[in-house]
CSV table of C-alpha atoms in Angstrom, one decimal:
chain,number,residue,atom,x,y,z
A,22,MET,CA,28.7,17.2,-7.2
A,23,THR,CA,29.6,19.1,-4.0
A,24,THR,CA,28.6,17.1,-0.9
A,25,ALA,CA,27.3,18.5,2.4
A,26,ASP,CA,27.9,17.5,6.0
A,27,PHE,CA,24.2,17.9,6.9
A,28,VAL,CA,21.4,17.0,4.5
A,29,VAL,CA,17.6,17.5,5.2
A,30,VAL,CA,15.2,15.3,3.2
A,31,ALA,CA,11.6,16.5,3.1
A,32,ASN,CA,8.7,16.1,0.6
A,33,ARG,CA,8.9,19.8,-0.3
A,34,LEU,CA,11.8,22.2,-0.8
A,35,PRO,CA,11.7,25.2,1.6
A,36,VAL,CA,10.9,27.6,-1.3
A,37,ASP,CA,8.1,28.0,-3.8
A,38,ARG,CA,8.6,28.8,-7.5
A,39,VAL,CA,6.9,32.0,-8.5
A,40,VAL,CA,6.5,33.0,-12.2
A,41,SER,CA,5.6,36.6,-12.8
A,42,ALA,CA,3.3,37.9,-15.6
A,43,ASP,CA,6.4,38.6,-17.8
A,44,GLY,CA,7.6,35.0,-17.3
A,45,GLU,CA,10.4,35.8,-14.9
A,46,GLU,CA,11.1,33.0,-12.4
A,47,SER,CA,11.8,33.6,-8.7
A,48,TRP,CA,11.7,31.7,-5.4
A,49,ARG,CA,10.1,32.7,-2.1
A,50,THR,CA,10.2,31.0,1.3
A,51,SER,CA,7.4,28.5,1.7
A,52,PRO,CA,4.9,28.9,4.5
A,53,GLY,CA,4.6,26.1,7.0
A,54,GLY,CA,6.0,24.9,10.3
A,55,LEU,CA,8.8,22.6,8.8
A,56,VAL,CA,10.5,25.4,6.9
A,57,ALA,CA,10.2,27.8,9.8
A,58,ALA,CA,11.7,25.1,12.1
A,59,LEU,CA,14.6,24.1,9.9
A,60,GLU,CA,15.7,27.2,8.1
A,61,PRO,CA,17.6,28.7,11.1
A,62,VAL,CA,19.4,25.3,11.5
A,63,MET,CA,20.3,25.1,7.8
A,64,LYS,CA,21.9,28.5,7.8
A,65,GLN,CA,24.2,27.5,10.7
A,66,VAL,CA,25.7,24.4,9.1
A,67,ASP,CA,27.2,23.2,5.8
A,68,GLY,CA,23.8,21.9,4.7
A,69,ALA,CA,21.7,20.9,1.7
A,70,TRP,CA,18.0,20.3,1.3
A,71,VAL,CA,16.5,17.5,-0.9
A,72,GLY,CA,12.8,18.0,-1.8
A,73,TRP,CA,10.2,18.4,-4.5
A,74,ALA,CA,9.6,21.9,-6.0
A,75,GLY,CA,5.8,21.4,-5.8
A,76,GLN,CA,5.0,21.2,-9.5
A,77,ALA,CA,4.6,18.1,-11.6
A,78,ASP,CA,7.1,17.4,-14.5
A,79,LEU,CA,9.5,20.2,-13.4
A,80,GLU,CA,13.1,19.3,-14.0
A,81,LEU,CA,15.5,21.5,-12.2
A,82,GLU,CA,19.2,21.5,-11.5
A,83,PRO,CA,20.5,22.0,-7.9
A,84,PHE,CA,20.5,25.7,-7.0
A,85,THR,CA,20.9,28.0,-4.0
A,86,ALA,CA,18.1,30.1,-2.4
A,87,ASN,CA,18.1,32.0,0.9
A,88,ASP,CA,21.7,30.7,1.4
A,89,ILE,CA,20.6,27.1,1.4
A,90,ARG,CA,21.8,24.6,-1.2
A,91,LEU,CA,18.7,23.0,-2.7
A,92,ILE,CA,18.5,19.6,-4.6
A,93,PRO,CA,15.1,19.3,-6.4
A,94,ILE,CA,13.4,16.0,-7.0
A,95,ALA,CA,11.3,15.8,-10.1
A,96,LEU,CA,7.8,14.1,-9.9
A,97,SER,CA,5.6,13.3,-12.8
A,98,ALA,CA,1.9,14.1,-12.8
A,99,GLN,CA,1.2,10.4,-12.2
A,100,GLU,CA,3.6,10.2,-9.3
A,101,VAL,CA,2.0,13.3,-7.7
A,102,ALA,CA,-1.4,11.6,-8.1
A,103,GLU,CA,-0.3,8.2,-6.7
A,104,TYR,CA,2.6,8.9,-4.3
A,105,TYR,CA,1.5,12.3,-2.9
A,106,GLU,CA,-2.2,12.7,-3.3
A,107,GLY,CA,-2.8,8.9,-3.2
A,108,PHE,CA,-0.6,7.0,-0.7
A,109,ALA,CA,0.7,9.9,1.4
A,110,ASN,CA,-2.6,11.8,1.7
A,111,ASP,CA,-5.4,9.3,1.1
A,112,THR,CA,-3.8,6.3,2.7
A,113,ILE,CA,-1.3,7.3,5.4
A,114,TRP,CA,-2.8,10.7,6.5
A,115,PRO,CA,-6.3,9.4,7.4
A,116,LEU,CA,-5.0,6.1,8.8
A,117,TYR,CA,-2.5,7.9,11.1
A,118,HIS,CA,-5.3,10.4,12.2
A,119,ASP,CA,-7.4,7.8,13.8
A,120,VAL,CA,-9.3,6.9,10.6
A,121,ILE,CA,-11.4,10.1,10.9
A,122,ALA,CA,-11.8,9.5,7.1
A,123,PRO,CA,-11.5,6.0,5.6
A,124,PRO,CA,-8.0,5.3,4.2
A,125,GLN,CA,-7.7,4.0,0.7
A,126,PHE,CA,-5.4,1.0,0.0
A,127,HIS,CA,-4.2,0.7,-3.6
A,128,ARG,CA,-1.2,-1.4,-4.6
A,129,GLU,CA,-0.3,1.0,-7.4
A,130,TRP,CA,-0.1,3.8,-4.9
A,131,TRP,CA,2.2,1.8,-2.8
A,132,ASP,CA,4.4,1.0,-5.7
A,133,ALA,CA,4.7,4.7,-6.5
A,134,TYR,CA,5.5,5.5,-2.9
A,135,VAL,CA,8.4,3.0,-2.9
A,136,SER,CA,9.7,4.3,-6.2
A,137,VAL,CA,9.6,8.0,-5.2
A,138,ASN,CA,11.1,7.3,-1.7
A,139,ARG,CA,14.0,5.5,-3.5
A,140,ARG,CA,14.6,8.6,-5.7
A,141,PHE,CA,14.7,10.8,-2.6
A,142,ALA,CA,17.1,8.4,-0.8
A,143,GLU,CA,19.4,8.2,-3.8
A,144,ALA,CA,19.6,12.0,-4.0
A,145,ALA,CA,20.3,12.2,-0.3
A,146,ALA,CA,23.0,9.5,-0.4
A,147,ALA,CA,24.7,11.3,-3.3
A,148,ALA,CA,24.5,14.7,-1.5
A,149,VAL,CA,25.9,13.8,2.0
A,150,ALA,CA,29.6,13.9,2.8
A,151,LYS,CA,31.4,10.9,4.3
A,152,ASP,CA,30.3,10.3,7.9
A,153,GLY,CA,27.8,13.1,7.5
A,154,THR,CA,24.2,13.4,8.8
A,155,VAL,CA,20.9,12.9,7.0
A,156,TRP,CA,17.7,14.2,8.6
A,157,VAL,CA,14.5,12.8,7.0
A,158,HIS,CA,11.1,14.4,7.7
A,159,ASP,CA,7.6,13.1,7.8
A,160,TYR,CA,5.1,10.5,6.6
A,161,GLN,CA,5.7,11.0,2.9
A,162,LEU,CA,9.2,9.6,3.2
A,163,GLN,CA,9.0,6.8,5.8
A,164,LEU,CA,11.0,4.3,3.7
A,165,VAL,CA,13.9,6.7,3.1
A,166,PRO,CA,15.9,6.0,6.3
A,167,GLU,CA,16.4,2.3,5.5
A,168,MET,CA,17.1,3.1,1.8
A,169,VAL,CA,19.8,5.7,2.7
A,170,ARG,CA,21.4,3.2,5.2
A,171,ALA,CA,21.6,0.6,2.5
A,172,LEU,CA,23.4,3.1,0.2
A,173,ARG,CA,25.5,4.9,2.8
A,174,PRO,CA,26.1,2.9,6.0
A,175,ASP,CA,28.7,5.5,7.1
A,176,VAL,CA,26.2,8.3,7.7
A,177,THR,CA,24.1,9.1,10.8
A,178,ILE,CA,20.4,9.2,10.0
A,179,GLY,CA,17.5,10.9,11.8
A,180,TYR,CA,13.8,10.8,11.1
A,181,PHE,CA,11.2,13.1,12.5
A,182,HIS,CA,7.5,12.2,12.3
A,183,HIS,CA,5.4,15.4,12.3
A,184,ILE,CA,2.0,13.8,12.4
A,185,PRO,CA,0.5,11.3,15.0
A,186,PHE,CA,1.4,7.6,14.9
A,187,PRO,CA,-1.6,5.4,15.4
A,188,MET,CA,-2.3,2.7,18.0
A,189,HIS,CA,-1.5,-0.8,16.7
A,190,GLY,CA,-5.2,-1.8,16.2
A,191,LEU,CA,-5.4,0.9,13.5
A,192,TYR,CA,-1.8,0.7,12.2
A,193,ALA,CA,-2.3,-3.1,11.6
A,194,GLN,CA,-4.8,-2.3,8.8
A,195,LEU,CA,-2.0,-1.1,6.6
A,196,PRO,CA,-1.1,-3.8,4.1
A,197,TRP,CA,2.6,-2.7,4.0
A,198,ARG,CA,2.9,-2.2,7.8
A,199,ASP,CA,6.1,-4.2,8.3
A,200,GLN,CA,7.8,-2.5,5.3
A,201,VAL,CA,7.1,0.9,6.8
A,202,LEU,CA,8.4,-0.1,10.2
A,203,ARG,CA,11.6,-1.4,8.7
A,204,GLY,CA,11.9,1.8,6.7
A,205,LEU,CA,11.7,4.0,9.8
A,206,LEU,CA,14.1,1.8,11.7
A,207,GLY,CA,16.8,2.6,9.2
A,208,ALA,CA,17.3,5.7,11.2
A,209,ASP,CA,19.5,6.0,14.3
A,210,VAL,CA,17.0,8.3,16.0
A,211,VAL,CA,13.2,8.3,15.3
A,212,GLY,CA,11.5,11.3,16.7
A,213,PHE,CA,7.8,11.9,17.4
A,214,GLN,CA,5.7,14.8,18.7
A,215,ARG,CA,4.2,13.0,21.7
A,216,ALA,CA,5.4,10.3,24.1
A,217,GLN,CA,2.2,8.5,23.2
A,218,ASP,CA,3.2,8.4,19.5
A,219,ALA,CA,6.6,6.9,20.4
A,220,THR,CA,4.8,4.3,22.6
A,221,TYR,CA,2.5,3.3,19.7
A,222,PHE,CA,5.4,3.0,17.3
A,223,LEU,CA,7.5,0.8,19.7
A,224,ALA,CA,4.4,-1.4,20.4
A,225,ALA,CA,4.0,-1.9,16.7
A,226,VAL,CA,7.7,-2.8,16.3
A,227,ARG,CA,7.5,-5.3,19.2
A,228,ARG,CA,4.3,-6.9,17.9
A,229,ARG,CA,5.0,-6.9,14.2
A,230,LEU,CA,8.8,-7.4,13.9
A,231,ARG,CA,9.4,-9.1,17.3
A,232,TYR,CA,12.5,-6.9,17.8
A,233,GLU,CA,13.7,-6.4,21.4
A,234,VAL,CA,12.4,-3.1,22.8
A,235,LYS,CA,13.7,-1.6,26.0
A,236,SER,CA,12.3,1.8,27.2
A,237,THR,CA,13.0,4.1,24.2
A,238,THR,CA,15.4,1.8,22.3
A,239,VAL,CA,15.0,-0.9,19.7
A,240,ALA,CA,17.6,-3.6,18.9
A,241,VAL,CA,17.6,-3.9,15.1
A,242,PRO,CA,19.3,-6.9,13.8
A,243,ASP,CA,22.0,-6.3,11.1
A,244,GLU,CA,25.1,-8.0,9.7
A,245,ASN,CA,27.1,-6.9,12.7
A,246,GLY,CA,24.7,-8.2,15.3
A,247,ASN,CA,22.3,-5.5,16.6
A,248,ARG,CA,22.1,-1.8,15.9
A,249,THR,CA,20.4,0.4,18.6
A,250,VAL,CA,17.7,2.8,17.4
A,251,ILE,CA,16.3,5.5,19.7
A,252,ALA,CA,12.6,6.3,19.4
A,253,LYS,CA,11.2,9.1,21.6
A,254,ALA,CA,9.3,12.3,21.7
A,255,PHE,CA,10.9,15.6,20.6
A,256,PRO,CA,7.9,18.1,20.6
A,257,ILE,CA,8.4,20.6,17.8
A,258,SER,CA,7.9,24.3,18.3
A,259,ILE,CA,8.1,27.7,16.5
A,260,ASP,CA,10.7,30.4,15.9
A,261,THR,CA,9.2,32.9,18.3
A,262,THR,CA,11.3,35.9,17.3
A,263,PRO,CA,9.3,37.0,14.2
A,264,TYR,CA,6.0,36.8,16.3
A,265,LEU,CA,7.5,38.9,19.1
A,266,GLU,CA,8.8,41.5,16.6
A,267,LEU,CA,5.6,41.7,14.6
A,268,ALA,CA,3.4,42.0,17.7
A,269,ALA,CA,5.5,45.0,18.8
A,270,ARG,CA,5.1,46.9,15.6
A,271,PRO,CA,2.7,49.8,15.8
A,272,GLU,CA,1.4,49.1,12.2
A,273,VAL,CA,0.5,45.5,13.2
A,274,GLN,CA,-1.2,46.7,16.4
A,275,ALA,CA,-3.1,49.3,14.3
A,276,ARG,CA,-4.2,46.6,11.9
A,277,ALA,CA,-5.5,44.5,14.8
A,278,LEU,CA,-7.7,47.5,15.9
A,279,GLU,CA,-8.8,47.9,12.3
A,280,ILE,CA,-9.9,44.3,12.1
A,281,ARG,CA,-12.0,44.8,15.2
A,282,GLU,CA,-13.6,47.9,13.8
A,283,SER,CA,-14.4,46.2,10.5
A,284,LEU,CA,-16.4,43.6,12.4
A,285,GLY,CA,-18.4,46.3,14.3
A,286,ASN,CA,-16.2,46.3,17.4
A,287,PRO,CA,-17.7,43.2,19.0
A,288,LYS,CA,-17.0,42.6,22.7
A,289,ARG,CA,-15.3,39.3,21.9
A,290,ILE,CA,-13.7,37.9,18.7
A,291,LEU,CA,-13.2,34.2,18.4
A,292,LEU,CA,-10.6,33.0,15.9
A,293,GLY,CA,-9.9,29.7,14.2
A,294,VAL,CA,-6.9,29.3,11.9
A,295,ASP,CA,-6.5,26.0,10.1
A,296,ARG,CA,-5.7,24.2,6.9
A,297,LEU,CA,-9.0,23.1,5.5
A,298,ASP,CA,-8.6,19.5,6.7
A,299,TYR,CA,-11.1,17.1,8.3
A,300,THR,CA,-8.7,16.5,11.2
A,301,LYS,CA,-8.9,20.1,12.4
A,302,GLY,CA,-12.4,19.9,13.9
A,303,ILE,CA,-13.7,23.0,12.0
A,304,ARG,CA,-17.1,21.5,11.6
A,305,HIS,CA,-17.4,20.7,15.3
A,306,ARG,CA,-16.3,24.3,16.2
A,307,ILE,CA,-18.8,25.9,13.9
A,308,LYS,CA,-21.6,23.6,15.1
A,309,ALA,CA,-20.9,24.5,18.8
A,310,TYR,CA,-20.8,28.2,18.0
A,311,GLY,CA,-24.0,28.0,16.0
A,312,GLU,CA,-25.8,26.3,18.9
A,313,LEU,CA,-24.6,28.9,21.4
A,314,LEU,CA,-26.1,31.6,19.1
A,315,ALA,CA,-29.3,29.7,18.7
A,316,GLU,CA,-29.6,29.1,22.4
A,317,GLY,CA,-29.0,32.8,23.1
A,318,ARG,CA,-25.9,32.1,25.2
A,319,LEU,CA,-24.0,34.2,22.7
A,320,ASN,CA,-25.2,37.3,20.7
A,321,VAL,CA,-24.2,38.1,17.2
A,322,GLU,CA,-24.0,41.8,18.1
A,323,GLU,CA,-21.4,41.0,20.8
A,324,VAL,CA,-19.4,38.0,19.5
A,325,THR,CA,-18.0,37.2,16.0
A,326,LEU,CA,-16.1,34.1,14.9
A,327,ILE,CA,-13.3,34.6,12.3
A,328,GLN,CA,-12.5,31.3,10.6
A,329,VAL,CA,-9.4,31.2,8.4
A,330,ALA,CA,-9.4,28.0,6.4
A,331,SER,CA,-6.4,27.9,4.0
A,332,PRO,CA,-6.9,25.7,0.9
A,333,SER,CA,-5.5,22.2,1.1
A,334,ARG,CA,-5.3,19.2,-1.2
A,335,GLU,CA,-8.1,20.5,-3.3
A,336,ARG,CA,-8.0,17.6,-5.7
A,337,VAL,CA,-8.7,15.0,-3.0
A,338,ASP,CA,-12.4,14.1,-2.8
A,339,ALA,CA,-12.6,14.1,1.0
A,340,TYR,CA,-11.4,17.7,1.0
A,341,ILE,CA,-13.8,18.8,-1.7
A,342,ASN,CA,-16.7,17.4,0.3
A,343,LEU,CA,-15.4,19.0,3.5
A,344,ARG,CA,-15.2,22.5,2.0
A,345,ASP,CA,-18.8,22.1,0.7
A,346,GLU,CA,-20.0,21.0,4.2
A,347,ILE,CA,-18.3,23.9,6.0
A,348,GLU,CA,-19.4,26.5,3.6
A,349,LEU,CA,-23.0,25.3,3.9
A,350,ALA,CA,-22.9,25.3,7.7
A,351,VAL,CA,-21.5,28.9,7.7
A,352,SER,CA,-24.1,30.1,5.3
A,353,ARG,CA,-26.9,28.6,7.4
A,354,ILE,CA,-25.7,30.1,10.6
A,355,ASN,CA,-25.1,33.5,9.0
A,356,GLY,CA,-28.5,33.4,7.3
A,357,ASP,CA,-30.2,32.7,10.6
A,358,THR,CA,-28.4,35.1,12.9
A,359,ASP,CA,-26.7,38.0,10.9
A,360,THR,CA,-28.0,41.6,11.2
A,361,MET,CA,-27.3,44.4,8.8
A,362,GLU,CA,-24.4,45.5,11.0
A,363,HIS,CA,-23.0,42.3,12.4
A,364,THR,CA,-22.1,38.8,11.0
A,365,ALA,CA,-21.8,35.7,13.0
A,366,ILE,CA,-19.0,34.0,11.1
A,367,ARG,CA,-16.4,35.7,8.9
A,368,TYR,CA,-15.2,32.8,6.8
A,369,LEU,CA,-12.0,33.2,4.8
A,370,HIS,CA,-10.9,30.4,2.5
A,371,GLN,CA,-7.4,31.7,1.8
A,372,GLY,CA,-4.0,32.0,3.3
A,373,TYR,CA,-2.5,35.1,4.7
A,374,PRO,CA,1.1,36.5,5.3
A,375,ARG,CA,2.5,36.3,8.8
A,376,GLU,CA,2.0,40.0,9.4
A,377,GLU,CA,-1.8,39.7,8.9
A,378,MET,CA,-1.8,36.5,11.0
A,379,VAL,CA,-0.2,38.3,13.9
A,380,ALA,CA,-2.7,41.1,13.6
A,381,LEU,CA,-5.5,38.5,13.7
A,382,TYR,CA,-3.9,36.9,16.8
A,383,LEU,CA,-3.8,40.3,18.5
A,384,ALA,CA,-7.4,41.1,17.6
A,385,ALA,CA,-8.7,37.7,18.8
A,386,ASP,CA,-9.9,37.4,22.4
A,387,VAL,CA,-10.3,33.6,22.1
A,388,MET,CA,-8.2,31.2,20.0
A,389,LEU,CA,-10.1,28.0,19.1
A,390,VAL,CA,-7.8,25.0,18.4
A,391,THR,CA,-10.3,22.1,18.2
A,392,ALA,CA,-8.4,19.5,16.2
A,393,LEU,CA,-9.8,16.0,16.4
A,394,ARG,CA,-6.2,14.7,16.0
A,395,ASP,CA,-3.1,16.7,15.5
A,396,GLY,CA,0.6,15.9,15.7
A,397,MET,CA,1.4,19.3,17.4
A,398,ASN,CA,-0.6,22.3,16.1
A,399,LEU,CA,1.8,25.2,15.8
A,400,VAL,CA,-1.0,27.8,15.5
A,401,ALA,CA,-1.6,27.4,19.2
A,402,LYS,CA,2.0,28.3,19.9
A,403,GLU,CA,1.9,31.2,17.4
A,404,TYR,CA,-1.1,32.7,19.2
A,405,VAL,CA,0.6,32.4,22.5
A,406,ALA,CA,3.9,33.9,21.3
A,407,SER,CA,2.0,36.9,19.7
A,408,ARG,CA,0.1,37.8,22.9
A,409,THR,CA,2.8,40.1,24.3
A,410,ASP,CA,0.0,41.8,26.3
A,411,ASN,CA,-0.6,38.6,28.3
A,412,ARG,CA,-4.3,38.6,27.3
A,413,GLY,CA,-6.4,36.3,25.3
A,414,VAL,CA,-7.6,32.7,25.9
A,415,LEU,CA,-6.5,29.5,24.2
A,416,VAL,CA,-9.1,26.8,23.9
A,417,LEU,CA,-7.1,23.7,23.1
A,418,SER,CA,-8.1,20.2,22.0
A,419,GLU,CA,-6.7,17.4,24.2
A,420,PHE,CA,-6.0,15.5,21.0
A,421,THR,CA,-3.2,17.8,19.9
A,422,GLY,CA,0.5,17.4,20.7
A,423,ALA,CA,0.4,21.0,22.0
A,424,ALA,CA,-1.9,19.9,24.8
A,425,ASP,CA,0.9,18.0,26.5
A,426,GLU,CA,2.8,21.3,26.9
A,427,LEU,CA,0.3,24.1,27.0
A,428,ARG,CA,-1.4,23.0,30.2
A,429,GLN,CA,-2.9,26.4,31.1
A,430,ALA,CA,-5.1,26.4,28.0
A,431,VAL,CA,-8.8,25.7,28.4
A,432,ARG,CA,-8.7,22.0,27.4
A,433,VAL,CA,-11.6,20.5,25.5
A,434,ASN,CA,-12.8,17.2,23.9
A,435,PRO,CA,-14.0,18.5,20.5
A,436,HIS,CA,-16.1,15.4,19.9
A,437,ASP,CA,-18.2,16.5,22.9
A,438,ILE,CA,-20.2,19.4,21.5
A,439,GLU,CA,-21.6,20.4,24.9
A,440,ASP,CA,-18.1,20.3,26.4
A,441,LEU,CA,-16.9,22.5,23.5
A,442,LYS,CA,-19.8,25.0,24.1
A,443,ASP,CA,-19.0,25.2,27.8
A,444,ALA,CA,-15.3,25.8,27.0
A,445,ILE,CA,-16.1,28.6,24.6
A,446,MET,CA,-18.3,30.2,27.2
A,447,ALA,CA,-15.6,29.9,29.8
A,448,ALA,CA,-13.1,31.5,27.5
A,449,VAL,CA,-15.5,34.3,26.5
A,450,GLU,CA,-16.4,35.1,30.1
A,451,MET,CA,-12.9,34.7,31.6
A,452,ALA,CA,-11.8,37.6,33.8
A,453,PRO,CA,-8.7,39.6,32.7
A,454,GLY,CA,-6.7,38.5,35.8
A,455,GLU,CA,-7.3,34.8,35.0
A,456,GLN,CA,-6.4,35.4,31.4
A,457,GLY,CA,-3.1,37.0,32.5
A,458,LYS,CA,-2.2,34.3,34.9
A,459,ARG,CA,-2.8,31.6,32.2
A,460,MET,CA,-1.2,33.4,29.4
A,461,ARG,CA,2.0,34.2,31.3
A,462,SER,CA,2.5,30.5,32.0
A,463,LEU,CA,1.7,29.6,28.4
A,464,ARG,CA,4.2,32.2,27.1
A,465,ARG,CA,6.9,31.0,29.4
A,466,ARG,CA,6.6,27.5,28.0
A,467,VAL,CA,6.6,28.6,24.3
A,468,LEU,CA,9.4,31.1,24.6
A,469,GLU,CA,11.7,28.6,26.5
A,470,HIS,CA,10.9,25.6,24.3
A,471,ASP,CA,11.2,27.2,20.9
A,472,VAL,CA,12.3,25.8,17.6
A,473,ILE,CA,16.0,26.3,18.4
A,474,ALA,CA,15.6,24.2,21.5
A,475,TRP,CA,13.7,21.5,19.5
A,476,SER,CA,16.3,21.2,16.8
A,477,ALA,CA,19.1,21.3,19.3
A,478,SER,CA,17.6,18.4,21.3
A,479,PHE,CA,17.1,16.3,18.2
A,480,LEU,CA,20.6,17.0,16.9
A,481,GLU,CA,22.1,16.3,20.3
A,482,ALA,CA,20.4,12.8,20.2
A,483,LEU,CA,21.8,12.3,16.7
A,484,SER,CA,25.3,13.3,17.9
A,485,ALA,CA,25.1,10.9,20.8
A,486,ALA,CA,24.0,8.1,18.4
A,487,ARG,CA,26.9,8.8,16.1
A,488,SER,CA,29.4,8.7,19.0
A,489,SER,CA,28.1,5.4,20.3
A,490,ARG,CA,28.4,3.6,16.9
A,491,PRO,CA,31.1,0.9,16.9
């Protein structure tokens, strides 16, 4: 097997398998922030990507797509249920998002998580060249760094955590808390979205494992004495180029006008774009908007909310219930307030290609990002990057990683419905001059700190870690 100097390990491959009506198989680039973030990096290096193809019981040989060497990991239907839908998304996800939904703790899920993490680690260890680099991504694979280190002590290992890391009082609920910490500390550099997340992680290491922690470093005991691990924030961003290019296209601008016309040319369009997830604050957003309509502070003939809620984890009970709740709330508000010509909420339970998303961003006067807890939220940055006209208002939850950077947004506590209502009104009524002042500042931040800068800063930290090894 050909080895690579640089190996990315992520739950999913950066491509999705597509089978046409005549049975022909092809691969297309996956949507999502991780792929957009790493694809440019992978094309610049001698790299390989280890990941699952997204379908159960699919055995595939390594192949190349979009000029990236791909190493597929097979998962059985039972492993998908226990490792992915179970431990990753019904244990870790809710626990790490402040227990917004109750996490489920099942020993068989943990056993599956360990087993699958070992399979990913073994594939990465086999794929990486001598003295190479392995970059592991996200909460599905928290044990992989330690496992790779045991198999390949010669390589440099990075881990990036895309979701929040919880405060110790919540993290301590996890029955396998120490094993997960040791798994992460197998890396040379452990990256987080926010400084707060890194602080929570280091506090857990200090309290649970009793390792020496100084500033952003941990002294991890090994057979040679102590090994230094760096744990700090590396806030992720987007590849701004496609958003700038699409926003400049006449056909995309025309589509934005078409969207406004199809809604009856309201004075203001509000937009929410989320995965259908209980962490995203969609219910709170819809409740606040509905109350503004009921109180007469907003008028359905002048303001419309577009809510894009792309399908997510549709076999997990919490998500099934969430969809029912949101659709019922939308139906009630529309039933109470719609006219023949105007609708209060245009609810779209589907995903859209990037071209359509940029048209929506251009059409929207107000972007509502009201997550209850979010590692970063790249939608906020996509909206800002698309607003080449320096117009539009971003309403941004203070509980997102993006809030640390996008300080000229209208900040909001989404748990406070009255605060959320006032923030929406402030955005709807904001003068063009104030919009321009805020948006220029937001765009400067997003354009300067793009995905290239993010990956460069993380890889620079990995390089420094490699050069400091004995």
